[in-house]
Coordinates of C-alpha atoms in Angstrom, one line a residue:
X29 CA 25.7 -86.6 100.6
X30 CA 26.3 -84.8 104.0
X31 CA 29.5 -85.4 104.1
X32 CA 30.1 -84.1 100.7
X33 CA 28.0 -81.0 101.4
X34 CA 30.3 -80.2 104.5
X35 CA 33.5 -80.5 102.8
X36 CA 32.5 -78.7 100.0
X37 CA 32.6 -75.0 102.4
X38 CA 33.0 -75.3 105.7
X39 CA 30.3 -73.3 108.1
X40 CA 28.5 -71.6 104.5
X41 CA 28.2 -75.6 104.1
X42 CA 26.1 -76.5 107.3
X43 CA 24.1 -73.6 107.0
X44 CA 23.1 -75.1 103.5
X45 CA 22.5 -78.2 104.7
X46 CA 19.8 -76.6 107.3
X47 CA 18.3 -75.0 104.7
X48 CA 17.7 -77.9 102.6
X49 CA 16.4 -79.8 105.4
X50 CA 14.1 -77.1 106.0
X51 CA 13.1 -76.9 102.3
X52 CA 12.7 -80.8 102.6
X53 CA 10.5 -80.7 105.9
X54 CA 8.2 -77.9 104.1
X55 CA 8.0 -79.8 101.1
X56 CA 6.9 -83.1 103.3
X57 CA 4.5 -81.3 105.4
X58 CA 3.0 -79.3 102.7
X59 CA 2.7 -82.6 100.7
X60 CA 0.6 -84.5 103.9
X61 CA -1.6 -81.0 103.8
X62 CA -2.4 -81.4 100.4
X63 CA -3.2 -85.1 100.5
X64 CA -5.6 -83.8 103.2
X65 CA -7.1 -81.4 101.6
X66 CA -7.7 -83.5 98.6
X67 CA -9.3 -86.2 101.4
X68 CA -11.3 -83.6 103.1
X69 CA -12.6 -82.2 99.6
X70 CA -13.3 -85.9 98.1
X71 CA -15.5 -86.0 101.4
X72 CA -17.4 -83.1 100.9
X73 CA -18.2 -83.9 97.4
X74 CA -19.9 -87.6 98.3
X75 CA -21.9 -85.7 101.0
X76 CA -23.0 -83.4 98.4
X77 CA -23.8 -86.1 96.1
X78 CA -25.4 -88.1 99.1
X79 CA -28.1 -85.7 99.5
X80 CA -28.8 -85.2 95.5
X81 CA -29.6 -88.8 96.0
X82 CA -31.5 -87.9 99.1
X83 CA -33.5 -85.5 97.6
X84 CA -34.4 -87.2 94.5
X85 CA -34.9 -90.2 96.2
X86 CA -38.0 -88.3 99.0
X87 CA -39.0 -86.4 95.8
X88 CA -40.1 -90.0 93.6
X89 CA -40.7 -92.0 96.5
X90 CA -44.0 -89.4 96.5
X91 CA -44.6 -89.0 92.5
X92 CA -46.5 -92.9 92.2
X93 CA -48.9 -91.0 95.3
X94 CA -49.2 -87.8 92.8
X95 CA -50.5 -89.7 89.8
X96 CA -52.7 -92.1 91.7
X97 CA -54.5 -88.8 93.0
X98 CA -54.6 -87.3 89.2
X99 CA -55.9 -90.6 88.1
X100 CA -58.9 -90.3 90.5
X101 CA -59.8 -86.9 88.9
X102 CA -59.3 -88.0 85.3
X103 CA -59.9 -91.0 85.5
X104 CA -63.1 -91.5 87.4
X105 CA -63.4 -88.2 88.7
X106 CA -63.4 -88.5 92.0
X107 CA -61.9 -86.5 94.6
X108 CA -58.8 -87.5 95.2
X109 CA -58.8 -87.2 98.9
X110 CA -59.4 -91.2 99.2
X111 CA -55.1 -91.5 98.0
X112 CA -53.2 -93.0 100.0
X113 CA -49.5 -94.6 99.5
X114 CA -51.6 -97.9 100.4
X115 CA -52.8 -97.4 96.7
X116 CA -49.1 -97.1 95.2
X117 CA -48.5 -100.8 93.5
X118 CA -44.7 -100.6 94.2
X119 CA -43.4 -100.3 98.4
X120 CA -41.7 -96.7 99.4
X121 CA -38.7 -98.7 99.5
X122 CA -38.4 -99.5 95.8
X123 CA -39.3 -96.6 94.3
X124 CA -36.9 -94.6 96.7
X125 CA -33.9 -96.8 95.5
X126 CA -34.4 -96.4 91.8
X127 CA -34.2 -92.4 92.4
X128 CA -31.4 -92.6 94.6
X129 CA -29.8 -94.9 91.8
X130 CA -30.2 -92.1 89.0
X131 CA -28.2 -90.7 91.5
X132 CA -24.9 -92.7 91.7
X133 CA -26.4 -93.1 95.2
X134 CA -27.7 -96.1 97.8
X135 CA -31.9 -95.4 99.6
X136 CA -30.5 -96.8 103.1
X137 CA -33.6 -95.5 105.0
X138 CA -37.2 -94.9 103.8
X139 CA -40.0 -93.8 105.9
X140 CA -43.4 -92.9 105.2
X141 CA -45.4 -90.5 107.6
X142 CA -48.7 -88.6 107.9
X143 CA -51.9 -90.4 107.7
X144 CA -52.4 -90.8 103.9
X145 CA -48.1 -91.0 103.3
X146 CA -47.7 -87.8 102.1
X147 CA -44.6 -86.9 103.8
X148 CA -41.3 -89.0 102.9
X149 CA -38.0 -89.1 105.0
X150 CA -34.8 -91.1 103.1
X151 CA -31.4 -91.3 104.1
X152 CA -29.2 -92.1 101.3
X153 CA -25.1 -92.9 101.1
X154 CA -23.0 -92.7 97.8
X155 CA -22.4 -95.8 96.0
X156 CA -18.5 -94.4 95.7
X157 CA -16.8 -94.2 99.1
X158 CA -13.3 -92.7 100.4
X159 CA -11.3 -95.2 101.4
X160 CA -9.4 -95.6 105.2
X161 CA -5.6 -95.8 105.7
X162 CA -4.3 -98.6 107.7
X163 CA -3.8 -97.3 110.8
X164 CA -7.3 -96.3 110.4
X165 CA -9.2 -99.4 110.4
X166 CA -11.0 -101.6 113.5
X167 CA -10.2 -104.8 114.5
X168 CA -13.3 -105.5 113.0
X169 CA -12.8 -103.6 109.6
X170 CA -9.4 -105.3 109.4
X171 CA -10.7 -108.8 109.7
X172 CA -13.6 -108.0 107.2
X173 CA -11.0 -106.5 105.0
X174 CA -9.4 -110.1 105.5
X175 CA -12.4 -111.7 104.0
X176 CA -13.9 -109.7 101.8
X177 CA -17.0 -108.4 103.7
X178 CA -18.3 -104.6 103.3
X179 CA -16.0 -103.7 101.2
X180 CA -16.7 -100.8 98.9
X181 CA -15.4 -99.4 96.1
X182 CA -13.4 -95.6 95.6
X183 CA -13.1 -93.5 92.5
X184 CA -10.1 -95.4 90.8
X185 CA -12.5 -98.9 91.5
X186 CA -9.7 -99.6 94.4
X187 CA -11.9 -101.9 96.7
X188 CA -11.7 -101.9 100.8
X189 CA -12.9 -100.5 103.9
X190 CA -14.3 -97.0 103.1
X191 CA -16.5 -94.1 104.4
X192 CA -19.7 -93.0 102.0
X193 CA -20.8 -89.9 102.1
X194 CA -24.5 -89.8 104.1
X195 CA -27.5 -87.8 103.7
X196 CA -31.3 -87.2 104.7
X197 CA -34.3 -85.4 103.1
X198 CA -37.5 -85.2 103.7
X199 CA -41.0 -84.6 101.2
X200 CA -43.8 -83.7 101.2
X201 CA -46.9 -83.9 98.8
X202 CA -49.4 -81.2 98.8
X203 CA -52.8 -81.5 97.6
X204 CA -54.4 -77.9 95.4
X205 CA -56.2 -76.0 98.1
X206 CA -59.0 -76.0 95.5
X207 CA -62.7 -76.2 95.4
X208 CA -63.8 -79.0 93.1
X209 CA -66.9 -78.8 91.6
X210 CA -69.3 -81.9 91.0
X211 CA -71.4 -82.7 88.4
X212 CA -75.2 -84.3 88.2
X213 CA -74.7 -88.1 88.2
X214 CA -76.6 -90.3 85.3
X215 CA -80.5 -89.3 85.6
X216 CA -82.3 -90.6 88.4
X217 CA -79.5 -91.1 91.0
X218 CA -78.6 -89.9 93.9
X219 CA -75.6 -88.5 95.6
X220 CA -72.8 -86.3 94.6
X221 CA -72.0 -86.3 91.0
X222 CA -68.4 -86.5 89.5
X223 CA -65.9 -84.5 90.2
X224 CA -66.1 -82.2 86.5
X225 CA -63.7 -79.0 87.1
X226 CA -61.2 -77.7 90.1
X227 CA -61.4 -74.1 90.3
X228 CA -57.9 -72.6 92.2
X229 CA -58.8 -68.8 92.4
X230 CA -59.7 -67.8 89.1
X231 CA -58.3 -70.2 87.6
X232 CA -60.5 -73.4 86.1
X233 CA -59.1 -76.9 85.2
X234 CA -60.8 -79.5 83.6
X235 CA -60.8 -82.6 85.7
X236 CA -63.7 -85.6 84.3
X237 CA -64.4 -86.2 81.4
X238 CA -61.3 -85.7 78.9
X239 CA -59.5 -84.0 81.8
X240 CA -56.1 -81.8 81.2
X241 CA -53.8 -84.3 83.5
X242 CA -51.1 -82.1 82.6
X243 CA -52.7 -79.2 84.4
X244 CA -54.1 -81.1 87.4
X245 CA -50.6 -83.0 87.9
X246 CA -49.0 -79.4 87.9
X247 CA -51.6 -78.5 91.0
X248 CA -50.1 -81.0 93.0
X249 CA -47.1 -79.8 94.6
X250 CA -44.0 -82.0 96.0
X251 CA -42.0 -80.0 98.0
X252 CA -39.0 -80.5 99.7
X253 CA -39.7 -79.9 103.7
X254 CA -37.7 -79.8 107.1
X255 CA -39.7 -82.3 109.4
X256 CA -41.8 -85.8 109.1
X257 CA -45.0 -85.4 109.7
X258 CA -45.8 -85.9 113.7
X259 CA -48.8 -88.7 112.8
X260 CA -47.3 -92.1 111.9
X261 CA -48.3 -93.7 108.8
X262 CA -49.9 -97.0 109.2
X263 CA -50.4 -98.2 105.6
X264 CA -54.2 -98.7 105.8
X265 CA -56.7 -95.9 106.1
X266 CA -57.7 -94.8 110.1
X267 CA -61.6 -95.2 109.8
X268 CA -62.3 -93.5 113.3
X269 CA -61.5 -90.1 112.6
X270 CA -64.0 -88.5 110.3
X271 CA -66.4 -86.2 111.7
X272 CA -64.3 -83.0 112.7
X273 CA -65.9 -83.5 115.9
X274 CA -69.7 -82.9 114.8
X275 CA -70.4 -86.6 115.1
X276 CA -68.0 -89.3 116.8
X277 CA -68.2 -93.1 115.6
X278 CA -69.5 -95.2 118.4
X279 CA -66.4 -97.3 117.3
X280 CA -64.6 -94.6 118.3
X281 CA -66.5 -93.8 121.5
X282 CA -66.0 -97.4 122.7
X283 CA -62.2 -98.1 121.1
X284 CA -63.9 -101.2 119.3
X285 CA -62.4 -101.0 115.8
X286 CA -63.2 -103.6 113.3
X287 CA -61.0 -106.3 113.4
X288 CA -58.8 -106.6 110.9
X289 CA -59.1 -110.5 110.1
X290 CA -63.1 -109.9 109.4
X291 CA -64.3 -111.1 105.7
X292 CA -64.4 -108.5 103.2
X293 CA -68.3 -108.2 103.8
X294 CA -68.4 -108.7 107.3
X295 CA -65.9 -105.9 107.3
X296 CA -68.1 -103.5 106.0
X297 CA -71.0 -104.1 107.6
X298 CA -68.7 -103.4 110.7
X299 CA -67.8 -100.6 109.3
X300 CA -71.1 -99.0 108.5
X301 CA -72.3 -99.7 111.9
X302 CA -69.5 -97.8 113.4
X303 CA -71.9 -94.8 112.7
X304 CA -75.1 -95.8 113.7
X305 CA -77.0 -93.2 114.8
X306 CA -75.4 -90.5 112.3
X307 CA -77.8 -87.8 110.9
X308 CA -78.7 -87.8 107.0
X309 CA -77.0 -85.0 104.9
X310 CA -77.3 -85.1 101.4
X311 CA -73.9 -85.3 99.5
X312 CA -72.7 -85.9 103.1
X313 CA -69.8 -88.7 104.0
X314 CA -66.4 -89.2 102.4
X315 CA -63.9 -91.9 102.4
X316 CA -63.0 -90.9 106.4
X317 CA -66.6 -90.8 107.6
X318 CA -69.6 -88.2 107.9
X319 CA -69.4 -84.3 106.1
X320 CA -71.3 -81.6 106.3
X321 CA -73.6 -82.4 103.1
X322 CA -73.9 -80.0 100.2
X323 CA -77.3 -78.4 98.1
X324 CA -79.5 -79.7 97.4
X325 CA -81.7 -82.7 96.9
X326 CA -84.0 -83.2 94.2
X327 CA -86.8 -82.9 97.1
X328 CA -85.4 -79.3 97.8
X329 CA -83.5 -80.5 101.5
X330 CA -80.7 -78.2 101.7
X331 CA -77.7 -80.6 102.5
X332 CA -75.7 -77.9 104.4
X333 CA -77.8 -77.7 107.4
X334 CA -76.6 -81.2 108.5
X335 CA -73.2 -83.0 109.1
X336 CA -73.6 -87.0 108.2
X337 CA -73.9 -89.7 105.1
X338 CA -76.3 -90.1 102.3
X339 CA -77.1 -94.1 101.5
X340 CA -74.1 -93.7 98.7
X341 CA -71.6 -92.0 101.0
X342 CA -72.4 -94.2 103.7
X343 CA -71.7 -97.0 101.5
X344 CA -68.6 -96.0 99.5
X345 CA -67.3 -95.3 103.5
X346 CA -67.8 -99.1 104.5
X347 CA -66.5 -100.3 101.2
X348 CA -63.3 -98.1 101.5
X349 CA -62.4 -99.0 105.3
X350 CA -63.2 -102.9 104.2
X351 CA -60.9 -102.8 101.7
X352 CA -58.4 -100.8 103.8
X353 CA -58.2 -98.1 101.3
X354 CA -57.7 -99.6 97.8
X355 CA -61.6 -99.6 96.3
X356 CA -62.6 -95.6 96.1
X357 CA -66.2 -95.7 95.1
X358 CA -68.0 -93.1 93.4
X359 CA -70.1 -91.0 95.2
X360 CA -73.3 -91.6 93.4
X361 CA -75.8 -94.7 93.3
X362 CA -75.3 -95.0 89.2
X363 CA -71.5 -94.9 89.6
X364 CA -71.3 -97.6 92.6
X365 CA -74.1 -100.3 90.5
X366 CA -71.8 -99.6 87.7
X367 CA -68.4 -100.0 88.6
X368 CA -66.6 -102.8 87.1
X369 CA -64.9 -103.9 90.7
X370 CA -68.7 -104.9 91.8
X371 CA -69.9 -108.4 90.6
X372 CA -73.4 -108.7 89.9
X373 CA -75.6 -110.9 92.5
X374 CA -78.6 -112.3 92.4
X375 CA -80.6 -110.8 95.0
X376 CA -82.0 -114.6 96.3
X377 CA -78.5 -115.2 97.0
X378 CA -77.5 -112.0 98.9
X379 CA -74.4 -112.0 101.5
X380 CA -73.4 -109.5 104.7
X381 CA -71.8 -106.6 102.7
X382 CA -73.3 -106.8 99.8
X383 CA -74.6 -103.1 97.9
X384 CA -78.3 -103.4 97.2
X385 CA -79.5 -100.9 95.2
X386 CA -83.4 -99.6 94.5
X387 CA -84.9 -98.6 91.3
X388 CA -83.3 -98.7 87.8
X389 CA -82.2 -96.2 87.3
X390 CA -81.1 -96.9 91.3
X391 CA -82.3 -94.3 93.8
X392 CA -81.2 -95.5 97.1
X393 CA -78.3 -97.4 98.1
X394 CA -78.3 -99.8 101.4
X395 CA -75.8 -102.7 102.5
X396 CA -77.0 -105.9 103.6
X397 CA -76.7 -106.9 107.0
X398 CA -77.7 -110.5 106.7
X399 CA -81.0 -111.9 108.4
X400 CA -83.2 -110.0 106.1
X401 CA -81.6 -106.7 107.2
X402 CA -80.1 -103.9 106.0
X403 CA -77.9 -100.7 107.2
X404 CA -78.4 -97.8 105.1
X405 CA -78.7 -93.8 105.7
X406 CA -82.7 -93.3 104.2
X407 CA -83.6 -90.2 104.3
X408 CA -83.2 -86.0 105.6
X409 CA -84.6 -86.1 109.1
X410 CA -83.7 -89.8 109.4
X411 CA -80.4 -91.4 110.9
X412 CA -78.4 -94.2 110.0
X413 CA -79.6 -97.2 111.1
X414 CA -80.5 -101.1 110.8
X415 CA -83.7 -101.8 108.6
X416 CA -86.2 -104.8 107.6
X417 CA -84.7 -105.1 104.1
X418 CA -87.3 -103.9 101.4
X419 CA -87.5 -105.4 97.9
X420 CA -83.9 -105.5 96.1
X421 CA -83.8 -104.6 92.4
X422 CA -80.4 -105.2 91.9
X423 CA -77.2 -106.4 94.0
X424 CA -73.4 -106.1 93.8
X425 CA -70.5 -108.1 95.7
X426 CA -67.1 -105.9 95.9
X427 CA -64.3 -107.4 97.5

């Protein structure tokens, strides 16, 4: 071809034949640039997909948490701060992977943080991957391309060695900053009614009974965040820290948490006497430990001046640490002699842990302690403490 372009014009030829190996070269290199342009755009598009499957993945790894909280409002109207992922029937894992997959995308990471799990980290890859050249590959990735091992697959369903695109997100669920408002319990009982309406500002939502769960759902937020939460999520709930610092749990004091392998009712006996010692407050104690209590008894004792448990809030306390979050009694004796997770016991055959209520309608709710015994938070003026056990009307095993 060179020969014939050189004898076809003497120096006009040569300079031709630069020129089209010029227009050659340019044509090559301009080729290679677009090939890696289209590489380099291919990449940017699975790390764009990568994190949609991130963030869808964080975002439904936290809406099982959302509807276990709405259930305990419209459900059995309680407040919802007793939610924690513990209470989710499927692992973080699981529900992270079926989001990501929506998402033509792999969960490769899931971590829960914060004390309850409301904060969700994921770090996701595409399903899809770009391929490497040859001269790209280890010694490794050349012998696993050899036999088959971790091979993926790219756009045109080519399978080999190949980059996914990678990406992290984090979640977070946040409960209404709301006040919720409690109903009187069934006549004659004592402690803090259901939980009946959630008033945000001015506005009202009906939570128990026939509650709007579309409303309440809508209050709590999932949000897309920067950082993990700084406390570490254990998967059971802590027990020690309730209190805000009014009252400490000698458990805490000492560093002598119940152990983990006691029986369900030796567990919450050990749990109750963690706060031995704890003032009275009416309405006081949640599922972390003692509260300031609310107004006011049916004996006129203004709750608020004192930070503690009543006999129901010490009780659905024990039972919720026992059962390392996942049975969220009522505060109220009618709701916890009631509730179908309880099975009835004779009060002849009574067992550590047991509920033993007083009256019928029941008044007064205690825990037996075993040896004719009982823990239970009497009275306003009185503490929690251990006491000869008085006559039982009725008895209930949870557990």
């Amino acid at each position: 071809m060179l020969r014939r372009i050189r004898s076809a014009g003497g120096h006009g030829g040569d300079a031709g034949v630069a020129t089209s190996v010029l227009v050659m070269g340019v044509a090559i290199m301009l080729a290679g640039g677009f090939l890696m342009f289209g590489r380099i755009a291919q990449a940017g598009d699975m790390r764009n997909q990568a994190q949609i499957g991130a963030d869808a993945a964080a975002l439904g790894t936290l809406a099982p948490l959302r509807d276990k909280a709405v259930d305990q409002l419209v459900g059995w109207g309680r407040d919802p701060s007793s939610v924690g992922y513990w209470m989710v029937d499927s692992p973080p894992e699981k529900v992270a992977e079926k989001y990501a997959d929506k998402n033509e995308s792999r969960a490769t990471r899931v971590r829960l943080s914060g004390m309850l799990g409301y904060t969700a980290m994921v770090e996701a890859a595409t399903k899809l991957c770009q391929l490497k050249q040859e001269d790209e590959l280890t010694e490794k990735e050349k012998d696993d391309l050899r036999n088959g091992r971790n091979l993926c697959t790219d756009r045109a369903g080519k399978k080999g060695i190949g980059r996914s695109g990678t990406a992290r997100a984090v979640a977070r669920m946040i409960p209404p900053q709301c006040e919720y408002r409690t109903g009187p319990g069934p006549e004659g009982s004592t402690g803090s009614g259901p939980v009946v309406e959630i008033t945000c500002g001015d506005r009202h939502v009906r939570a128990f009974p026939n509650g709007d769960r579309a409303a309440i759902t809508r209050l709590f937020k999932i949000r897309l965040v920067d950082d993990e939460d700084p406390v570490a999520y254990t998967g059971a709930p802590d027990g020690l820290s309730g209190g805000s610092g009014a009252v400490v749990s000698e458990c805490a004091k000492t560093g002598k948490k119940p152990a983990e392998d006691l029986e369900f009712g030796a567990a919450v006996v050990a749990w109750s006497l963690c706060w031995l010692g704890t003032p009275y407050a009416w309405g006081g104690g949640n599922y972390s430990g003692p509260t300031r209590g609310i107004c006011c008894s049916p004996g006129g004792y203004d709750g608020r001046l004192y930070f503690g448990f009543d006999c129901s809030g010490l009780t659905l306390y024990a039972v919720y640490q026992a059962s390392r979050g996942r049975i969220a009694l009522g505060h109220y004796t009618g709701d916890q002699v009631s509730d179908p997770r309880g099975s009835y016991v004779p009060t002849n055959a009574l067992k550590p842990g047991d509920l033993l209520f007083f009256g019928a309608p029941p008044h007064h709710v205690a825990i037996y302690y075993g040896d004719g015994k009982m823990v239970e938070a009497p009275q306003t003026g009185d503490v929690v403490k251990i006491s000869p056990l008085r006559p039982v009307t009725s008895a209930r095993r949870f557990g």
